[in-house]
Tab-separated table of C-alpha atoms (C1' of nucleotides) in Angstrom:
chain	number	residue	atom	x	y	z
A	30	MET	CA	-9.102	19.198	88.139
A	31	LEU	CA	-12.548	17.817	88.777
A	32	LEU	CA	-12.994	18.477	92.413
A	33	ILE	CA	-13.707	22.132	92.810
A	34	GLN	CA	-17.045	22.280	91.141
A	35	GLU	CA	-18.955	22.392	94.371
A	36	HIS	CA	-19.332	26.140	94.272
A	37	GLY	CA	-21.194	26.257	90.999
A	38	PHE	CA	-19.839	27.013	87.556
A	39	HIS	CA	-19.800	30.721	88.161
A	40	GLY	CA	-18.696	30.412	91.733
A	41	THR	CA	-15.554	28.704	90.522
A	42	PRO	CA	-13.224	31.145	88.809
A	43	MET	CA	-10.561	30.054	86.386
A	44	SER	CA	-7.961	31.236	88.860
A	45	GLN	CA	-9.193	28.673	91.368
A	46	ILE	CA	-9.345	25.917	88.815
A	47	ALA	CA	-5.780	26.745	87.901
A	48	LYS	CA	-4.630	26.709	91.500
A	49	SER	CA	-6.249	23.403	92.339
A	50	SER	CA	-4.795	21.891	89.199
A	51	ASP	CA	-1.330	23.186	90.016
A	52	VAL	CA	-0.979	24.921	86.701
A	53	ALA	CA	-1.044	28.525	85.638
A	54	ILE	CA	-4.105	30.158	84.180
A	55	GLY	CA	-2.373	30.513	80.881
A	56	THR	CA	-1.796	26.795	80.671
A	57	ILE	CA	-5.484	26.092	80.885
A	58	TYR	CA	-6.042	28.372	77.934
A	59	HIS	CA	-3.387	26.445	76.110
A	60	TYR	CA	-5.672	23.411	76.196
A	61	PHE	CA	-9.150	24.912	76.307
A	62	PRO	CA	-10.152	27.921	74.258
A	63	SER	CA	-12.616	29.129	76.861
A	64	LYS	CA	-14.244	28.298	80.155
A	65	GLU	CA	-17.376	27.267	78.341
A	66	VAL	CA	-15.544	24.665	76.288
A	67	LEU	CA	-13.786	23.454	79.407
A	68	ILE	CA	-17.108	22.839	81.120
A	69	LEU	CA	-18.587	21.216	78.059
A	70	GLN	CA	-15.646	18.840	77.848
A	71	LEU	CA	-15.808	18.162	81.544
A	72	TYR	CA	-19.395	17.129	81.019
A	73	ASP	CA	-18.460	14.766	78.209
A	74	TYR	CA	-15.780	13.297	80.411
A	75	CYS	CA	-18.148	12.723	83.319
A	76	LYS	CA	-20.756	11.202	81.081
A	77	GLN	CA	-18.291	8.791	79.604
A	78	GLN	CA	-16.905	7.856	83.016
A	79	MET	CA	-20.347	7.087	84.355
A	80	HIS	CA	-21.186	5.230	81.253
A	81	SER	CA	-18.328	2.817	81.467
A	82	TYR	CA	-18.649	2.485	85.225
A	83	ILE	CA	-22.189	1.257	84.825
A	84	PHE	CA	-22.146	-0.801	81.691
A	85	ASP	CA	-18.651	-2.232	81.688
A	86	GLU	CA	-19.418	-4.600	84.472
A	87	MET	CA	-22.706	-5.769	83.131
A	88	ASP	CA	-22.886	-9.501	83.295
A	89	LYS	CA	-24.917	-10.809	80.409
A	90	SER	CA	-25.041	-14.294	81.857
A	91	LEU	CA	-27.439	-13.111	84.547
A	92	ASP	CA	-31.110	-13.150	83.810
A	93	TYR	CA	-32.733	-9.859	82.943
A	94	LYS	CA	-34.141	-9.093	86.341
A	95	GLU	CA	-30.762	-9.522	87.978
A	96	GLN	CA	-29.142	-7.357	85.343
A	97	PHE	CA	-31.764	-4.726	85.962
A	98	PHE	CA	-31.015	-4.738	89.666
A	99	LEU	CA	-27.310	-4.558	88.989
A	100	VAL	CA	-27.565	-1.641	86.599
A	101	PHE	CA	-29.773	0.282	88.983
A	102	LYS	CA	-27.374	-0.311	91.836
A	103	CYS	CA	-24.477	0.778	89.663
A	104	PHE	CA	-26.221	4.049	88.913
A	105	CYS	CA	-26.720	4.739	92.581
A	106	SER	CA	-23.237	3.595	93.563
A	107	PHE	CA	-21.651	5.754	90.939
A	108	TYR	CA	-23.494	8.767	92.243
A	109	ARG	CA	-22.571	7.957	95.810
A	110	ASP	CA	-18.897	7.361	95.073
A	111	HIS	CA	-18.492	10.312	92.735
A	112	THR	CA	-20.473	13.057	94.372
A	113	ASP	CA	-18.341	15.654	92.669
A	114	LYS	CA	-19.287	14.361	89.256
A	115	PHE	CA	-22.868	13.847	90.317
A	116	SER	CA	-23.220	17.418	91.546
A	117	PHE	CA	-21.493	18.743	88.503
A	118	MET	CA	-23.713	16.821	86.130
A	119	GLU	CA	-26.908	17.724	87.924
A	120	GLN	CA	-25.880	21.341	87.840
A	121	PHE	CA	-25.040	21.005	84.213
A	122	TYR	CA	-28.373	19.477	83.294
A	123	SER	CA	-30.359	22.268	84.825
A	124	SER	CA	-28.172	25.018	83.451
A	125	PRO	CA	-28.260	26.749	80.099
A	126	PHE	CA	-25.106	24.824	79.228
A	127	PHE	CA	-27.138	21.731	78.709
A	128	GLU	CA	-28.981	23.159	75.742
A	129	ILE	CA	-25.660	24.021	74.155
A	130	ALA	CA	-24.425	20.493	74.679
A	131	GLN	CA	-27.677	19.098	73.348
A	132	SER	CA	-27.410	21.079	70.163
A	133	LYS	CA	-23.932	19.699	69.510
A	134	THR	CA	-24.666	16.028	70.001
A	135	SER	CA	-27.770	13.987	69.471
A	136	ASP	CA	-27.451	12.249	72.808
A	137	GLY	CA	-29.963	12.671	75.567
A	138	PRO	CA	-28.920	13.455	79.101
A	139	TYR	CA	-27.406	10.813	81.339
A	140	GLU	CA	-25.857	9.014	78.381
A	141	GLU	CA	-29.106	7.267	77.929
A	142	ASN	CA	-28.339	5.425	74.700
A	143	LYS	CA	-26.991	2.310	76.339
A	144	LEU	CA	-29.600	2.489	79.020
A	145	ILE	CA	-32.257	2.704	76.358
A	146	ASP	CA	-30.780	-0.289	74.574
A	147	PHE	CA	-30.854	-2.127	77.848
A	148	LEU	CA	-34.487	-1.246	78.468
A	149	LEU	CA	-35.446	-2.152	74.920
A	150	ARG	CA	-33.871	-5.513	75.442
A	151	GLY	CA	-36.010	-5.903	78.529
A	152	ILE	CA	-39.095	-5.385	76.446
A	153	GLU	CA	-37.875	-7.854	73.844
A	154	VAL	CA	-37.312	-10.620	76.323
A	155	ASN	CA	-40.705	-9.837	77.772
A	156	ALA	CA	-39.317	-8.838	81.152
A	157	LEU	CA	-40.509	-5.239	80.928
A	158	LYS	CA	-43.870	-3.802	80.003
A	159	LYS	CA	-44.290	-2.635	76.442
A	160	ARG	CA	-44.001	1.080	76.974
A	161	ASP	CA	-42.331	4.027	75.307
A	162	VAL	CA	-38.672	3.685	76.326
A	163	CYS	CA	-38.636	7.350	77.220
A	164	ILE	CA	-41.254	6.620	79.839
A	165	LEU	CA	-39.301	3.685	81.158
A	166	SER	CA	-36.049	5.576	81.286
A	167	SER	CA	-37.772	8.542	82.931
A	168	ALA	CA	-38.903	6.247	85.663
A	169	PHE	CA	-35.564	4.493	85.966
A	170	ILE	CA	-33.326	7.527	85.976
A	171	GLY	CA	-35.716	9.714	87.898
A	172	VAL	CA	-35.808	7.329	90.802
A	173	ALA	CA	-32.055	6.774	90.806
A	174	VAL	CA	-31.280	10.469	90.697
A	175	SER	CA	-33.843	11.411	93.277
A	176	PHE	CA	-32.584	8.725	95.628
A	177	SER	CA	-28.991	9.848	95.137
A	178	LYS	CA	-29.928	13.423	95.914
A	179	SER	CA	-31.614	12.374	99.107
A	180	VAL	CA	-28.496	10.471	100.050
A	181	LEU	CA	-26.312	13.434	99.147
A	182	TYR	CA	-28.335	15.771	101.336
A	183	GLY	CA	-28.272	13.304	104.173
A	184	LYS	CA	-31.955	12.590	104.213
A	185	ILE	CA	-31.472	8.904	103.546
A	186	LYS	CA	-28.573	6.679	104.382
A	187	PHE	CA	-27.222	4.637	101.528
A	188	GLU	CA	-27.969	1.205	102.871
A	189	GLU	CA	-28.583	-2.074	101.184
A	190	LYS	CA	-32.050	-2.228	102.664
A	191	GLN	CA	-33.112	1.185	101.389
A	192	LEU	CA	-31.722	0.458	97.982
A	193	ASP	CA	-33.477	-2.898	97.871
A	194	ASP	CA	-36.757	-1.272	98.832
A	195	LEU	CA	-36.341	1.237	96.062
A	196	ILE	CA	-35.431	-1.310	93.418
A	197	ASP	CA	-38.397	-3.327	94.493
A	198	ILE	CA	-40.603	-0.312	93.821
A	199	ILE	CA	-39.231	0.482	90.415
A	200	TRP	CA	-39.072	-3.144	89.390
A	201	ASN	CA	-42.682	-3.767	90.341
A	202	GLY	CA	-43.564	-0.731	88.310
A	203	VAL	CA	-41.916	-1.756	85.085
A	204	LYS	CA	-41.867	-5.537	85.093
A	205	THR	CA	-44.381	-7.595	83.186
A	206	THR	CA	-47.068	-9.034	85.394
B	25	MET	CA	-40.364	39.469	87.620
B	26	LEU	CA	-40.287	35.728	87.375
B	27	LEU	CA	-39.766	35.122	83.749
B	28	ILE	CA	-36.191	35.985	82.981
B	29	GLN	CA	-34.539	33.206	84.885
B	30	GLU	CA	-33.950	31.085	81.832
B	31	HIS	CA	-30.368	32.220	81.483
B	32	GLY	CA	-29.229	30.954	84.832
B	33	PHE	CA	-28.808	32.876	88.056
B	34	HIS	CA	-25.493	34.289	87.046
B	35	GLY	CA	-26.471	34.760	83.456
B	36	THR	CA	-29.189	37.106	84.606
B	37	PRO	CA	-27.728	40.354	85.897
B	38	MET	CA	-29.632	42.637	88.206
B	39	SER	CA	-29.731	45.204	85.446
B	40	GLN	CA	-31.740	42.814	83.297
B	41	ILE	CA	-34.050	41.867	86.128
B	42	ALA	CA	-34.658	45.559	86.691
B	43	LYS	CA	-35.380	46.217	83.046
B	44	SER	CA	-37.821	43.373	82.668
B	45	SER	CA	-39.578	44.457	85.839
B	46	ASP	CA	-39.814	48.052	84.634
B	47	VAL	CA	-38.155	49.413	87.711
B	48	ALA	CA	-34.765	50.863	88.418
B	49	ILE	CA	-31.988	48.821	89.921
B	50	GLY	CA	-32.155	50.878	93.078
B	51	THR	CA	-35.775	49.968	93.583
B	52	ILE	CA	-34.951	46.293	93.725
B	53	TYR	CA	-32.455	46.989	96.462
B	54	HIS	CA	-35.178	48.831	98.321
B	55	TYR	CA	-37.023	45.547	98.687
B	56	PHE	CA	-34.246	42.965	98.654
B	57	PRO	CA	-30.946	43.501	100.420
B	58	SER	CA	-29.038	41.446	97.869
B	59	LYS	CA	-29.373	39.281	94.815
B	60	GLU	CA	-28.916	36.242	96.958
B	61	VAL	CA	-31.878	37.099	99.146
B	62	LEU	CA	-33.917	37.869	96.042
B	63	ILE	CA	-33.253	34.415	94.671
B	64	LEU	CA	-33.910	32.774	98.004
B	65	GLN	CA	-37.262	34.528	98.241
B	66	LEU	CA	-38.084	33.679	94.673
B	67	TYR	CA	-37.510	30.078	95.602
B	68	ASP	CA	-39.839	30.321	98.575
B	69	TYR	CA	-42.423	31.912	96.359
B	70	CYS	CA	-42.193	29.168	93.731
B	71	LYS	CA	-42.340	26.471	96.325
B	72	GLN	CA	-45.435	27.922	97.880
B	73	GLN	CA	-47.109	28.398	94.512
B	74	MET	CA	-46.489	24.821	93.543
B	75	HIS	CA	-47.583	23.671	96.915
B	76	SER	CA	-50.990	25.290	96.741
B	77	TYR	CA	-51.428	24.401	93.092
B	78	ILE	CA	-51.062	20.742	93.916
B	79	PHE	CA	-52.699	20.342	97.267
B	80	ASP	CA	-55.440	22.932	97.160
B	81	GLU	CA	-57.488	20.940	94.760
B	82	MET	CA	-57.087	17.637	96.481
B	83	ASP	CA	-60.421	15.950	96.817
B	84	LYS	CA	-60.536	13.954	100.002
B	85	SER	CA	-63.773	12.277	99.005
B	86	LEU	CA	-61.918	10.253	96.388
B	87	ASP	CA	-60.387	6.972	97.413
B	88	TYR	CA	-56.661	6.947	97.992
B	89	LYS	CA	-55.655	5.559	94.643
B	90	GLU	CA	-57.565	8.244	92.806
B	91	GLN	CA	-56.057	10.919	95.029
B	92	PHE	CA	-52.643	9.506	94.301
B	93	PHE	CA	-53.242	9.745	90.571
B	94	LEU	CA	-54.560	13.260	90.920
B	95	VAL	CA	-51.620	14.489	92.959
B	96	PHE	CA	-49.162	12.975	90.545
B	97	LYS	CA	-50.885	14.563	87.592
B	98	CYS	CA	-50.931	17.891	89.377
B	99	PHE	CA	-47.182	17.709	89.872
B	100	CYS	CA	-46.642	17.092	86.195
B	101	SER	CA	-49.188	19.667	85.084
B	102	PHE	CA	-47.674	22.309	87.285
B	103	TYR	CA	-44.281	21.666	85.797
B	104	ARG	CA	-45.672	21.742	82.275
B	105	ASP	CA	-47.648	24.947	82.808
B	106	HIS	CA	-44.946	26.772	84.723
B	107	THR	CA	-41.781	25.891	82.934
B	108	ASP	CA	-40.167	29.080	84.150
B	109	LYS	CA	-40.698	28.090	87.761
B	110	PHE	CA	-39.762	24.504	87.041
B	111	SER	CA	-36.471	25.491	85.425
B	112	PHE	CA	-35.741	27.943	88.157
B	113	MET	CA	-36.388	25.434	90.901
B	114	GLU	CA	-34.395	22.683	89.262
B	115	GLN	CA	-31.525	25.078	88.843
B	116	PHE	CA	-31.904	26.132	92.421
B	117	TYR	CA	-31.857	22.584	93.756
B	118	SER	CA	-28.625	21.716	92.058
B	119	SER	CA	-26.907	24.967	92.940
B	120	PRO	CA	-25.062	25.961	96.084
B	121	PHE	CA	-28.040	28.169	96.943
B	122	PHE	CA	-29.975	25.133	97.960
B	123	GLU	CA	-27.716	24.388	100.863
B	124	ILE	CA	-28.183	27.928	102.097
B	125	ALA	CA	-31.924	27.571	101.878
B	126	GLN	CA	-31.748	24.212	103.613
B	127	SER	CA	-29.829	25.629	106.526
B	128	LYS	CA	-32.456	28.323	107.058
B	129	THR	CA	-35.531	26.128	107.079
B	130	SER	CA	-36.051	22.540	108.066
B	131	ASP	CA	-38.002	21.757	104.909
B	132	GLY	CA	-36.783	19.327	102.339
B	133	PRO	CA	-36.793	20.147	98.667
B	134	TYR	CA	-39.989	20.214	96.654
B	135	GLU	CA	-42.023	21.293	99.679
B	136	GLU	CA	-42.206	17.698	100.624
B	137	ASN	CA	-43.948	18.067	103.951
B	138	LYS	CA	-47.473	17.835	102.593
B	139	LEU	CA	-46.430	15.200	100.123
B	140	ILE	CA	-44.939	13.199	102.933
B	141	ASP	CA	-48.117	13.566	104.952
B	142	PHE	CA	-50.011	12.357	101.943
B	143	LEU	CA	-47.775	9.335	101.507
B	144	LEU	CA	-47.899	8.548	105.201
B	145	ARG	CA	-51.655	8.562	104.981
B	146	GLY	CA	-51.374	6.093	102.133
B	147	ILE	CA	-49.468	3.748	104.366
B	148	GLU	CA	-51.988	4.173	107.167
B	149	VAL	CA	-54.937	3.272	104.997
B	150	ASN	CA	-52.934	0.337	103.716
B	151	ALA	CA	-52.876	1.589	100.144
B	152	LEU	CA	-49.090	1.975	100.037
B	153	LYS	CA	-46.330	-0.362	101.037
B	154	LYS	CA	-44.802	0.142	104.470
B	155	ARG	CA	-41.603	1.827	103.447
B	156	ASP	CA	-39.488	4.730	104.610
B	157	VAL	CA	-41.388	7.789	103.344
B	158	CYS	CA	-38.154	9.186	102.019
B	159	ILE	CA	-37.942	6.206	99.726
B	160	LEU	CA	-41.528	6.627	98.629
B	161	SER	CA	-41.166	10.334	98.010
B	162	SER	CA	-37.891	9.768	96.169
B	163	ALA	CA	-39.709	7.488	93.822
B	164	PHE	CA	-42.696	9.774	93.474
B	165	ILE	CA	-40.866	13.022	92.912
B	166	GLY	CA	-38.051	11.503	90.939
B	167	VAL	CA	-40.394	10.103	88.368
B	168	ALA	CA	-42.443	13.281	88.126
B	169	VAL	CA	-39.402	15.490	87.733
B	170	SER	CA	-37.689	13.215	85.273
B	171	PHE	CA	-40.831	13.002	83.171
B	172	SER	CA	-41.249	16.767	83.228
B	173	LYS	CA	-37.680	17.265	82.117
B	174	SER	CA	-38.186	14.932	79.223
B	175	VAL	CA	-41.265	16.895	78.256
B	176	LEU	CA	-39.402	20.167	78.636
B	177	TYR	CA	-36.611	19.009	76.362
B	178	GLY	CA	-39.098	17.732	73.835
B	179	LYS	CA	-38.246	14.080	74.182
B	180	ILE	CA	-41.740	13.122	75.234
B	181	LYS	CA	-45.024	14.762	74.448
B	182	PHE	CA	-47.202	15.524	77.395
B	183	GLU	CA	-50.131	13.306	76.553
B	184	GLU	CA	-52.730	11.639	78.658
B	185	LYS	CA	-51.571	8.231	77.483
B	186	GLN	CA	-47.932	8.790	78.410
B	187	LEU	CA	-48.896	10.168	81.763
B	188	ASP	CA	-51.209	7.253	82.422
B	189	ASP	CA	-48.454	4.809	81.537
B	190	LEU	CA	-46.129	6.522	83.946
B	191	ILE	CA	-48.597	6.666	86.787
B	192	ASP	CA	-49.301	3.029	86.220
B	193	ILE	CA	-45.600	2.311	86.677
B	194	ILE	CA	-45.180	4.276	89.839
B	195	TRP	CA	-48.460	3.099	91.293
B	196	ASN	CA	-47.620	-0.549	90.700
B	197	GLY	CA	-44.343	0.125	92.422
B	198	VAL	CA	-45.689	1.593	95.601
B	199	LYS	CA	-49.145	0.101	96.055
B	200	THR	CA	-49.813	-2.755	98.404
B	201	THR	CA	-50.166	-6.032	96.597
C	27	DT	C1'	18.002	26.517	67.127
C	28	DG	C1'	13.218	25.745	67.123
C	29	DC	C1'	9.057	24.725	69.080
C	30	DA	C1'	5.653	23.411	72.255
C	31	DA	C1'	4.394	23.779	76.932
C	32	DC	C1'	3.971	26.858	80.537
C	33	DC	C1'	3.652	31.048	83.216
C	34	DG	C1'	1.085	35.012	85.589
C	35	DA	C1'	0.768	40.109	85.603
C	36	DA	C1'	-2.021	43.129	82.945
C	37	DT	C1'	-6.415	44.256	80.651
C	38	DG	C1'	-10.941	45.500	80.102
C	39	DA	C1'	-15.633	44.253	80.474
C	40	DA	C1'	-19.391	43.000	83.438
C	41	DC	C1'	-21.424	42.756	87.527
C	42	DG	C1'	-23.512	43.624	92.362
C	43	DT	C1'	-24.106	47.249	95.209
C	44	DT	C1'	-24.305	52.158	96.988
C	45	DC	C1'	-26.120	56.666	97.585
C	46	DA	C1'	-27.329	61.448	96.780
C	47	DA	C1'	-31.045	63.319	94.562
C	48	DT	C1'	-35.991	63.308	93.054
C	49	DT	C1'	-40.745	62.256	93.200
C	50	DG	C1'	-45.306	61.688	95.021
C	51	DA	C1'	-48.622	60.746	98.475
C	52	DC	C1'	-50.527	62.158	102.680
C	53	DA	C1'	-51.564	64.745	107.143
C	54	DG	C1'	-51.955	68.695	109.655
C	55	DA	C1'	-51.875	73.603	109.842
C	56	DT	C1'	-53.421	77.904	107.846
D	17	DA	C1'	-58.348	75.263	98.987
D	18	DT	C1'	-53.410	76.033	99.782
D	19	DC	C1'	-49.228	75.430	101.862
D	20	DT	C1'	-45.707	72.689	104.299
D	21	DG	C1'	-43.129	69.135	106.361
D	22	DT	C1'	-42.403	64.167	106.421
D	23	DC	C1'	-41.205	60.010	104.769
D	24	DA	C1'	-41.386	56.095	101.866
D	25	DA	C1'	-40.679	54.886	97.109
D	26	DT	C1'	-37.933	55.466	93.207
D	27	DT	C1'	-34.112	56.613	90.229
D	28	DG	C1'	-29.654	55.534	87.702
D	29	DA	C1'	-24.880	57.223	87.456
D	30	DA	C1'	-20.855	55.952	89.809
D	31	DC	C1'	-17.917	52.736	92.463
D	32	DG	C1'	-15.095	48.975	93.466
D	33	DT	C1'	-14.552	44.258	92.759
D	34	DT	C1'	-14.211	40.094	90.355
D	35	DC	C1'	-13.600	37.525	86.568
D	36	DA	C1'	-12.419	35.529	81.860
D	37	DT	C1'	-9.181	36.246	78.697
D	38	DT	C1'	-4.777	37.950	76.551
D	39	DC	C1'	0.008	38.127	75.538
D	40	DG	C1'	4.890	38.862	75.962
D	41	DG	C1'	8.176	36.285	78.058
D	42	DT	C1'	10.425	31.850	80.024
D	43	DT	C1'	11.539	27.093	80.317
D	44	DG	C1'	13.030	22.676	78.739
D	45	DC	C1'	13.233	19.208	75.475
D	46	DA	C1'	14.520	17.542	70.641
DNA sequence: TGCAACCGAATGAACGTTCAATTGACAGAT
DNA sequence: ATCTGTCAATTGAACGTTCATTCGGTTGCA
């Protein structure tokens, strides 16, 4: 039911969603009161999926720098391996839906809470510069998203070398000297 | 005619565009063959506006680092001062329209050509690390956009200090050691 | 027998687009 | 000055389509 969102919210009619889910339109309305709620829930689902993808396999025995590298790579891998969800979420963030979602939860975009915890921990252990976490997460997420978009549009190939170069950049930016 | 795009492409009917422009619907169709073309042209317009806003006031007498700071600040200022265009463009990038626009020009998003020239120059004068420019511009734009979004959603205040912190991060990431 | 899940044709509103009619500005002729 | 023909600019009611949503009916399990 997730895969047809490549035509935009409004370019994807309920009839098509129904067809690709192999259910009738009526059935969808049995579970979701409206298209809006469906999209909102889809967003929650994606967020939670990404969340666990990235933070479930965090290995706390590594030192902070290695964890940082791992988390960053997980972000980018998730986006690469789930382009449907990535596109959907990016679309969602820049649409008026996002404000609706924001007003219903206190979360930021990109399920940042755990990321913010992670960055805060970096400051605590003196691995990251003492900066407003919003600034740090802006830098972190911004770079990951921008890279993933470039990969998605075929401007960059997702290669270990490119990714390493990028992590090197962001790490040098945020690490303590 | 630019200001009503805060409800999304599809949330903004031609009738509303007409009303807010104080013209009749028919008049719009006298100038634009379709809504799609209208949006595509609006995108070109925004891109060009941003482009000249940022690069027109570049001062080549400054050393590279100072130019870098200036350009970055211009990006962020443009986004702050033209939230309507910023929202529109972000929406555009993550919508299916973008692919259409891509197929008609060879430009990347964010009018990157001049930015890429600028970054290439940084490598030449040995101010920036020798890296794929796509990687460098990913980092540059990603951070600027992500910061601007945070400002737009009220998570960060646009203050000199925050901006300086952020530039410090990105600069430390990309500069030669 | 009851009830939840499921179906999809029917409904009505909203939208992009069309087009016949109107206006207004301008040039040349009188 | 006045008239006249031309043509681009403008108008908005009307059209046809598409879409989200509804609802009366069906299925299948407990």
